[in-house]
Coordinates of C-alpha atoms in Angstrom, one line a residue:
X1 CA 14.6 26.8 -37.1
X2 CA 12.9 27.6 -40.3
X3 CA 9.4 28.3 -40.3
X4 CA 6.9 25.5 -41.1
X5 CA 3.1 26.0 -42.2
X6 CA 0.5 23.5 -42.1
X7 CA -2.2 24.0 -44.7
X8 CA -6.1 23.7 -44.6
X9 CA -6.4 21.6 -41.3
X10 CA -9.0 20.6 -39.0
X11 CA -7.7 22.6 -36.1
X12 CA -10.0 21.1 -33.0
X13 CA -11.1 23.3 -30.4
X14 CA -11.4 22.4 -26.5
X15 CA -14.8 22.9 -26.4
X16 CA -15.1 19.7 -29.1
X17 CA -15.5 22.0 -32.3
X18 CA -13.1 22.8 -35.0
X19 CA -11.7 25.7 -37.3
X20 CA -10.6 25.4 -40.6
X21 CA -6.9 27.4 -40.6
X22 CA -3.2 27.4 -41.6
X23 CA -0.8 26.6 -38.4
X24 CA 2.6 28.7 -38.6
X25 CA 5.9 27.6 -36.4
X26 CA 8.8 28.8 -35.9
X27 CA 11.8 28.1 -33.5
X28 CA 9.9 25.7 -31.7
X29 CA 6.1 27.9 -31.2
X30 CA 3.1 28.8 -32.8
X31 CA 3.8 31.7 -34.6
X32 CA 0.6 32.4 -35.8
X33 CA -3.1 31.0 -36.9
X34 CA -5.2 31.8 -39.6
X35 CA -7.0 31.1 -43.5
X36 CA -4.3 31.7 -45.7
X37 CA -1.6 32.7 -43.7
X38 CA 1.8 34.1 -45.2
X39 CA 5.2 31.9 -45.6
X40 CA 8.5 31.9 -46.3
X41 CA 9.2 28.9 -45.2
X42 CA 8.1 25.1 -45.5
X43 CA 4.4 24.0 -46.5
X44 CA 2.7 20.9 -45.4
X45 CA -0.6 19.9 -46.4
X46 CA -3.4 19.4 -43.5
X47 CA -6.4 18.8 -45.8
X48 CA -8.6 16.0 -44.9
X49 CA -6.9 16.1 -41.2
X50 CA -7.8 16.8 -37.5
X51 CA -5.1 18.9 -35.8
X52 CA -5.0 18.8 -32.6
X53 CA -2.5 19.5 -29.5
X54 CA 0.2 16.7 -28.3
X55 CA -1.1 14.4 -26.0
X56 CA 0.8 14.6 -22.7
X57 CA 1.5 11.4 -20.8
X58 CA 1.5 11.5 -17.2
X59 CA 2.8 8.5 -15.9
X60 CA 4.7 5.6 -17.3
X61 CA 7.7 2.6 -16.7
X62 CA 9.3 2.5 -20.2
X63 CA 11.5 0.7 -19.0
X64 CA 8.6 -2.0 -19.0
X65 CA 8.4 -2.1 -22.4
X66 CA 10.7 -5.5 -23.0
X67 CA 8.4 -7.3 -20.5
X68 CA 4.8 -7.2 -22.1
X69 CA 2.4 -10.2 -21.6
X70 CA 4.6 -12.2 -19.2
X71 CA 2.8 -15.1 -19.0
X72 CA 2.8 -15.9 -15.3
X73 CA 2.2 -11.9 -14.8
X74 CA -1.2 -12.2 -17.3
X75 CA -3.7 -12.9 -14.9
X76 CA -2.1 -11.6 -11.4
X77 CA -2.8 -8.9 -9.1
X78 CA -0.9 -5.7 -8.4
X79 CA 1.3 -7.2 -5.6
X80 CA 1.7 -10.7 -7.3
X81 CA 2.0 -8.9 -11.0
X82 CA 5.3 -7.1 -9.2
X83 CA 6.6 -10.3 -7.7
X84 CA 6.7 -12.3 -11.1
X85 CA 8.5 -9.3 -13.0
X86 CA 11.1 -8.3 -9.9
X87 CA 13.5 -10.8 -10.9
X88 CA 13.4 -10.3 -14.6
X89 CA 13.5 -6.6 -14.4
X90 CA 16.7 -8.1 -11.9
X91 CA 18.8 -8.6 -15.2
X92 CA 18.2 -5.6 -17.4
X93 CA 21.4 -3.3 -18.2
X94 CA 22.0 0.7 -19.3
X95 CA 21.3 -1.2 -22.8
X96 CA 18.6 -2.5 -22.0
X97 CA 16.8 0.9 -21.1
X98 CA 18.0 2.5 -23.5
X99 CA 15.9 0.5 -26.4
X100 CA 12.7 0.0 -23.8
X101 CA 12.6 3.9 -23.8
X102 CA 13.3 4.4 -27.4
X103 CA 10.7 1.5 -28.4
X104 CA 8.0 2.9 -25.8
X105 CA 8.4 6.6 -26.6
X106 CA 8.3 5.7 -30.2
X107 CA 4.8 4.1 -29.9
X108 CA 3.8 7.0 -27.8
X109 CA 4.3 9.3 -30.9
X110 CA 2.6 7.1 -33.2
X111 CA -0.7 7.8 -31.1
X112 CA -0.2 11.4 -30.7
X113 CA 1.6 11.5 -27.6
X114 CA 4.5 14.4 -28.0
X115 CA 5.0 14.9 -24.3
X116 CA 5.6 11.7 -21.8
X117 CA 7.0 11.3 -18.7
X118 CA 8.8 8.3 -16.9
X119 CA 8.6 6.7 -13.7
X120 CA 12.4 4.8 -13.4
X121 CA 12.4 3.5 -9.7
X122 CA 15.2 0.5 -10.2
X123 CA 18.7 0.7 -11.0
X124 CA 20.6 -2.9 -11.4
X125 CA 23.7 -3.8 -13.1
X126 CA 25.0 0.1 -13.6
X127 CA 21.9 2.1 -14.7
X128 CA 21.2 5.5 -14.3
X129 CA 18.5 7.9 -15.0
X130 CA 20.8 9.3 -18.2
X131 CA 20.0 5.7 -19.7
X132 CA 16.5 7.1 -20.3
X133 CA 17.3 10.7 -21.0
X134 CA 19.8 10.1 -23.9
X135 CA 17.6 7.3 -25.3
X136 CA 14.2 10.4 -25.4
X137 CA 16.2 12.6 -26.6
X138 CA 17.6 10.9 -29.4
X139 CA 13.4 10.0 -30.3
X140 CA 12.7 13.8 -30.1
X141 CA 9.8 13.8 -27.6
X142 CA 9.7 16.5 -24.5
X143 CA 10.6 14.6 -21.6
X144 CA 9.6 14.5 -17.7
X145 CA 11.9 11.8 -16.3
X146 CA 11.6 11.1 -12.4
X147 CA 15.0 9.8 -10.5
X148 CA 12.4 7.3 -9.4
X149 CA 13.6 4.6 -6.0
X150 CA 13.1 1.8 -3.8
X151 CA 14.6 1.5 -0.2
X152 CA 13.1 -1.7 1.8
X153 CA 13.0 -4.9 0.3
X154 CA 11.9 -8.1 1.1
X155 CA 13.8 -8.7 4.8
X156 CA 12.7 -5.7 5.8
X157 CA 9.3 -6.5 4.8
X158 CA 8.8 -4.4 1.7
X159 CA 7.9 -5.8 -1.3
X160 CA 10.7 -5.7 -3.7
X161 CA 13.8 -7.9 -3.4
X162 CA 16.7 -7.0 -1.8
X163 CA 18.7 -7.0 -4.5
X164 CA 16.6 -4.2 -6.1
X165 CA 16.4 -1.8 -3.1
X166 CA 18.9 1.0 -2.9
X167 CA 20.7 2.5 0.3
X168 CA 18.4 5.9 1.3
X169 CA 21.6 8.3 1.7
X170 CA 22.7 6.8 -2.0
X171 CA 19.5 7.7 -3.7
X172 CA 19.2 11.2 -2.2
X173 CA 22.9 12.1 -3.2
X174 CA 22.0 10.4 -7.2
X175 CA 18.7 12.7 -7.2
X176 CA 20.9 15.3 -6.6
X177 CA 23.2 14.7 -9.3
X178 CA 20.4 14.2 -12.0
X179 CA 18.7 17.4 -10.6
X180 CA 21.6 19.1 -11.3
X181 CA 22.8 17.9 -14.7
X182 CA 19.6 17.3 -16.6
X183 CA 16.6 19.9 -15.3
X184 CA 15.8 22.3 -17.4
X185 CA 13.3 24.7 -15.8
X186 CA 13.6 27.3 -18.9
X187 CA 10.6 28.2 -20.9
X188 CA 10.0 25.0 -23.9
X189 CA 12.1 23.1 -22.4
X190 CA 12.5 19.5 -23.7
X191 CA 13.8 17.6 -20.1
X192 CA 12.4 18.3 -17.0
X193 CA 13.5 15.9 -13.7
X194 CA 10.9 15.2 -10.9
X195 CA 11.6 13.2 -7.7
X196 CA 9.5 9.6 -7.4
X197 CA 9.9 7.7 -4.6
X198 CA 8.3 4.2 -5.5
X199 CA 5.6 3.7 -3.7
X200 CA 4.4 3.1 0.3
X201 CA 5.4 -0.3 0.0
X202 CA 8.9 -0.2 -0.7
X203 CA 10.2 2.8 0.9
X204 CA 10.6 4.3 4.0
X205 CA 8.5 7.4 5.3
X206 CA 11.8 9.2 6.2
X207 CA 12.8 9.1 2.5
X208 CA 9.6 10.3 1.5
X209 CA 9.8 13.3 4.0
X210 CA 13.5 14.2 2.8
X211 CA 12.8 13.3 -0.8
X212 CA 9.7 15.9 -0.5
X213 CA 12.0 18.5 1.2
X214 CA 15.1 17.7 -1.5
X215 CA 12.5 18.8 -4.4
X216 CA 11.5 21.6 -3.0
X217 CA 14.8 23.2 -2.5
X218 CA 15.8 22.1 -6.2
X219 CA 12.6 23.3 -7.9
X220 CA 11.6 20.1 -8.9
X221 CA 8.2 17.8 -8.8
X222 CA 7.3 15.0 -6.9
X223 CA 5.7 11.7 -8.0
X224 CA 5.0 8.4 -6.8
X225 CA 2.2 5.9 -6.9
X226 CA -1.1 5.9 -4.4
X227 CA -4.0 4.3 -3.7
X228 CA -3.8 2.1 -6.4
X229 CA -6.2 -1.1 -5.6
X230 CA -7.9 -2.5 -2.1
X231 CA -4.1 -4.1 -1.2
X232 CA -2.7 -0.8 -1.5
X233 CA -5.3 0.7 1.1
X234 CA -4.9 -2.2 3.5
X235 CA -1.2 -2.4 3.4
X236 CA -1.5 2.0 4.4
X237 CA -4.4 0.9 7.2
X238 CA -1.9 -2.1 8.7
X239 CA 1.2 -0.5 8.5
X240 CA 0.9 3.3 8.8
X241 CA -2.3 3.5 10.7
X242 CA -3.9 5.8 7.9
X243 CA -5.7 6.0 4.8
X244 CA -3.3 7.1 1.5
X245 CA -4.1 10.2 1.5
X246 CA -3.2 11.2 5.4
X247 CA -0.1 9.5 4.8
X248 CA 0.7 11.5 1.5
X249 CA -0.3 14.9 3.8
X250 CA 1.4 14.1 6.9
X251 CA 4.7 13.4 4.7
X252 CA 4.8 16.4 2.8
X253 CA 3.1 15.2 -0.8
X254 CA 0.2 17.3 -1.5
X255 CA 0.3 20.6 -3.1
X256 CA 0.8 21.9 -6.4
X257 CA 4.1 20.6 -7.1
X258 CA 2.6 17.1 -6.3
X259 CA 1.6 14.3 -8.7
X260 CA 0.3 10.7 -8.2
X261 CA -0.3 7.7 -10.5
X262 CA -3.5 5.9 -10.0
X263 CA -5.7 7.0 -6.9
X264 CA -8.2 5.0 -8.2
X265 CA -9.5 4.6 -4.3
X266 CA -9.7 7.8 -3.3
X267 CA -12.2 8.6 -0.6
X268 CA -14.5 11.6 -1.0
X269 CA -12.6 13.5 2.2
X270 CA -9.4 12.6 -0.3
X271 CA -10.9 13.9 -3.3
X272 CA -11.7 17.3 -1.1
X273 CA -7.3 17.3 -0.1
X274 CA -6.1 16.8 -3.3
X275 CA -8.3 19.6 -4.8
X276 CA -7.6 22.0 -2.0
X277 CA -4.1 21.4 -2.2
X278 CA -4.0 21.5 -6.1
X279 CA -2.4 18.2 -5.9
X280 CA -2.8 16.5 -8.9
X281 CA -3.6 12.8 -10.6
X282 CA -2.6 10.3 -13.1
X283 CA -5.7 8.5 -14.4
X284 CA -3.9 5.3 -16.1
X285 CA -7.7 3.3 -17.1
X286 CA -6.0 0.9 -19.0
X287 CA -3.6 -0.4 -16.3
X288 CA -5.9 -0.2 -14.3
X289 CA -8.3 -2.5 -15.8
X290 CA -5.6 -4.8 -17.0
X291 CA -4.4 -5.7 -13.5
X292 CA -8.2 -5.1 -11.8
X293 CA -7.5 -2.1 -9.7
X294 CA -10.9 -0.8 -10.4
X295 CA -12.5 2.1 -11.8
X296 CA -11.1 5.9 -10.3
X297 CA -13.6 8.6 -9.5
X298 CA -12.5 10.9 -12.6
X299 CA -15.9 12.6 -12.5
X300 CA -15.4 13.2 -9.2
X301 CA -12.0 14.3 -8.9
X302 CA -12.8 16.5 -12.1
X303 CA -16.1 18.0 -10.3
X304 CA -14.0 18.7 -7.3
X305 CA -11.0 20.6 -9.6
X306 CA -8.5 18.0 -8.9
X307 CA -5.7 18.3 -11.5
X308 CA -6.6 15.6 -14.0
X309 CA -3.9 13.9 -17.0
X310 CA -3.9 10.7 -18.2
X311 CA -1.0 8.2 -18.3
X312 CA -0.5 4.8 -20.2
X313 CA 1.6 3.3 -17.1
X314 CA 4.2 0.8 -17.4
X315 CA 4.0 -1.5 -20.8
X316 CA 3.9 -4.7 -18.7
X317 CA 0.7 -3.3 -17.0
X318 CA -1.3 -2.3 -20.0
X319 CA 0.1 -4.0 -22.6
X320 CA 0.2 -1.1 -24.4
X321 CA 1.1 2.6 -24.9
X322 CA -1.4 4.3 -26.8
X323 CA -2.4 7.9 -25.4
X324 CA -5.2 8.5 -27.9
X325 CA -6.7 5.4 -26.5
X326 CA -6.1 6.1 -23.0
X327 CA -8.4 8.8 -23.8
X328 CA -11.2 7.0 -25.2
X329 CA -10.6 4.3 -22.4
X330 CA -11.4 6.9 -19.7
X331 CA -14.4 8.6 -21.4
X332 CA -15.8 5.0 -21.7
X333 CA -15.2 3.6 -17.9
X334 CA -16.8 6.8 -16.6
X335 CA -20.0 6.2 -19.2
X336 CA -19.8 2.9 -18.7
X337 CA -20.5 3.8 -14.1
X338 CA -22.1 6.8 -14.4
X339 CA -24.4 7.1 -17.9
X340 CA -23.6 8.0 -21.2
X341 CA -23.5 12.0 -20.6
X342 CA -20.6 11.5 -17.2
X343 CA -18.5 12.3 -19.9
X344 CA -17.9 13.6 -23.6
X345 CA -14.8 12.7 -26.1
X346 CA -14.4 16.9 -25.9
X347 CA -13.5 16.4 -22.2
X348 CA -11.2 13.3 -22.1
X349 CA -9.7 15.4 -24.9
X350 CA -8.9 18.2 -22.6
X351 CA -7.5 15.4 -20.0
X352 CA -5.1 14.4 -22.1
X353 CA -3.9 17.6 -23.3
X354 CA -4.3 20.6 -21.0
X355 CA -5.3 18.2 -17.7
X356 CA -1.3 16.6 -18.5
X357 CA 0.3 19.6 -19.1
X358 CA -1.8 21.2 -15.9
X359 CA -0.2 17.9 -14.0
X360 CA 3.5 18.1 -15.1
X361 CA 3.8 22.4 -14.4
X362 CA 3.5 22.9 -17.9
X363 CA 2.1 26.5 -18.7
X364 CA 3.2 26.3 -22.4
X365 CA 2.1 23.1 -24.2
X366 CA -1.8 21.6 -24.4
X367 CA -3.2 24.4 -26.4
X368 CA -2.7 25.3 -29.8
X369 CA -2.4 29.5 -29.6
X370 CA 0.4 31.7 -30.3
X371 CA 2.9 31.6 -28.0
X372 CA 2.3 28.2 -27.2
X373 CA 5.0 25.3 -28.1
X374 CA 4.2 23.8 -31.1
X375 CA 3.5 20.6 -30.5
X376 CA 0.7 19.2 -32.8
X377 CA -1.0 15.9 -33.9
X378 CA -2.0 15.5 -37.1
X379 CA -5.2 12.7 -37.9
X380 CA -6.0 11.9 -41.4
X381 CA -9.6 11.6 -40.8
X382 CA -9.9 10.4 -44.7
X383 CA -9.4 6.5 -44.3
X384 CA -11.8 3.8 -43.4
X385 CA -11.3 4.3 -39.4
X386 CA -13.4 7.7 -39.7
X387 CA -15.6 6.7 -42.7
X388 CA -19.3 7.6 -42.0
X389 CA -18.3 10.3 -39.6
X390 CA -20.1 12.9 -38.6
X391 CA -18.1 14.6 -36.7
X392 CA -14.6 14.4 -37.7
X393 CA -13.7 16.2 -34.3
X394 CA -14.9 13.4 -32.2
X395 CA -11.8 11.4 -32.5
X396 CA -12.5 9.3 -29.6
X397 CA -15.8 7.7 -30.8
X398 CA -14.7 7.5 -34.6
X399 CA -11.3 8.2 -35.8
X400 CA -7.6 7.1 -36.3
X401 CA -5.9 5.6 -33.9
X402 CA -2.5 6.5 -35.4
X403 CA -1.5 10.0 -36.3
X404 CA -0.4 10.8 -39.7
X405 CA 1.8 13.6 -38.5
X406 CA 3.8 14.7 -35.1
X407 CA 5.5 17.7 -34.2
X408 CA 7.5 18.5 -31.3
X409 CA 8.8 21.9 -31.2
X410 CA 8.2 22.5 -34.3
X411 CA 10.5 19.6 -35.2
X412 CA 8.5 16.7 -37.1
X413 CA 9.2 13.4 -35.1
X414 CA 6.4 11.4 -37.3
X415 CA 5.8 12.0 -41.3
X416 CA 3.6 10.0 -43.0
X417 CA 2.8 7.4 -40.3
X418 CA 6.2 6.7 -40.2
X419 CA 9.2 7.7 -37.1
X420 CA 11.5 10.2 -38.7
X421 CA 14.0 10.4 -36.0
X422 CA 15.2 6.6 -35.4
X423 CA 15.5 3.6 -37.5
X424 CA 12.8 1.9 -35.8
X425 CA 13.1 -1.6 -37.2
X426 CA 16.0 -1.7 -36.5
X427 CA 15.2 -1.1 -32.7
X428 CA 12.4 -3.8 -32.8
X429 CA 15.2 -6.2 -34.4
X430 CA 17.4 -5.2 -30.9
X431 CA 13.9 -4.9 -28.8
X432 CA 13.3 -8.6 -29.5
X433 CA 16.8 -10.3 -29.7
X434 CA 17.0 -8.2 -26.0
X435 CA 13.5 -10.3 -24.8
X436 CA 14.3 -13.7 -26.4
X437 CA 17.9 -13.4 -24.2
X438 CA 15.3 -12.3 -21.0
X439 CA 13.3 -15.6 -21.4
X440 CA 16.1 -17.5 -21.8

């Protein structure tokens, strides 16, 4: 790949401050940074920009994406939000995922986003996990995809329906398969599969014991959702006897290779597991306050040295998929609880960069250094959005909400505001001729 230079940027710094320097790539990393570095390959101008590392989404549906503002799922609650989309999400097909993971990924790059995973945990009329995979990989953003499942429905008092649920010796043998034929483990590389289990609520412990046992011999993360709202904790108290996080420890799901989407109920003896296990979080504060789960302890679970990313969750949940303002929603709930200092843009920053990459096992993205991939979001901090500013580093308080610029592995996925990779009106055009058949 030839090498790339951006010119004269903003490049922000974790502790909130910036340096003026040239940005060289090559092959897919940072070759080099610097004033006036040397090139023999392409220029592109950084001046009146921010540069800072891909955001890394830790938690998503994309599939979700052809379902947003439902009408009867507007005003509901976790359990009766899932009850009023089961039987639409009932009728999607491989083409269906396909543009749902194009459209949402596509958004995700728009705000910065150059790293996302994906939570797929239902499989009706012939999908598969590959649905997803091609679609990503035809957008050009890395990708964590999670062979994602559902094994007790409705008769066997679970909360999915029936026809959504999956036989438990079927789904182990298919997360075998995609383990197989689409991990990547290798240094930069752009797929990575994790193992996700839906939930407590729709499958069985055994499954989440094997699952957990399944990854571990394949090398592979784990993921599923926990302690989500009060339902979520009562439905662990009634059924299992436990709190969330006994039943994620007496299962096999803390540790390192361990990451779940919500916790925002965490007790304080929880907080103290996940950090001395290294197990690690999805903060999603939009979806959250969308569907009124309630607020997580981030400062607590950062205080503690939980692993911390942020994660848009599904696009029926949020509405939305915009990692930059995941960001600035999380800095703003813990403000909002704890005081104006619980938290500083600089720190939600770091969340959403090295916190995600911390989350997914990533050692080489989150950071722009040499040797790192080169994975960059460029902010034109020169329009009316950052007018007045200060401090063109505090992106979060006053800034673009768009980037101007996205590179993934060197490779730019977003030039001028615009998606280089797909013809995205085209998509939309397909996005919404899909929906208009789905309310139909």
């Amino acid at each position: 790949m030839a090498e790339i230079c951006l010119r004269g940027g903003a490049v922000w710094q974790p502790d909130g401050s910036t340096l003026s320097a040239d940005i060289a790539m090559r092959d897919g990393v940072i070759t080099a940074i610097g004033p006036d570095l040397p090139t023999s390959g392409t220029d592109v101008s950084a001046r009146g920009c921010l540069v800072t590392p891909g955001l890394v989404n830790t938690h998503h549906h994309l599939y979700q994406t052809l379902t947003r503002a439902v009408p009867a799922g507007q005003d509901a609650l976790l359990f009766g939000w899932l009850r009023t989309l089961y039987p639409i999400w009932a009728r999607f097909t491989p083409d269906h995922m396909h543009v749902a993971t194009q459209l949402g990924l596509a958004e995700l790059a728009l705000s910065g986003c150059t790293t996302s995973s994906d939570h797929l945990y239902l499989y009706p009329n012939g999908v598969r996990l590959e649905d997803t995979i091609h679609a990503a990989a035809e957008v050009g953003l890395r990708f964590h995809p999670t062979r994602g499942s559902m094994s007790i429905g409705q008769s066997d008092g679970g909360l999915p329906p029936d026809t959504l649920v999956e036989k438990e010796d079927r789904i182990l043998e298919d997360s075998i398969r995609v383990v197989d034929a689409f991990h990547d483990a290798s240094p930069g590389a752009m797929c990575r599969v994790g193992l996700a289990p839906c939930s407590p609520f729709s499958v069985s412990r055994d499954l989440m014991r094997e699952t957990a046992v399944l990854a571990r011999d394949k090398g592979v993360r784990l993921h599923t959702h926990l302690a989500e709202n009060d339902e979520d904790v009562a439905y662990s108290l009634s059924t299992f006897g436990c709190r969330p996080g006994t039943y994620a420890e007496d299962l096999g799901w803390t540790g390192e290779d361990v990451w779940h989407a919500h916790c925002v109920k965490l007790d304080a003896t929880e907080i103290d597991l996940f950090a001395r296990t290294r197990t690690g979080v999805a903060h999603c504060p939009c979806s959250n306050c969308r569907l009124g789960s309630g607020i997580a302890p981030l400062r607590e679970m950062l205080n503690a040295g939980v692993p911390v990313g942020l994660g848009v969750d599904g696009s029926a949940s949020n509405d939305m998929a915009s990692l930059i303002g995941e960001a600035r929603q999380a800095m703003l709930l813990q403000r909002v609880t704890r005081g104006a200092d619980a938290m500083s843009g600089a720190e939600a920053m770091r969340v959403a960069t090295t916190g995600g990459a911390a989350v997914l096992g990533r050692d080489d993205i989150g950071v722009i250094a040499p040797g790192y991939r080169a994975d960059l979001a460029v902010w034109d901090v020169s329009g009316i959005d950052a007018a007045g500013s200060w401090d063109t580093a505090a992106l979060l308080l006053a800034g673009p909400r768009r980037v101007r610029d996205l590179f993934v592995e060197g490779r730019q996925i977003v030039r001028d505001g615009a998606i280089t990779t797909i013809d995205l009106p085209r998509l939309i055009a397909r996005a919404e001729a899909m929906v208009r058949d789905l309310m139909a």
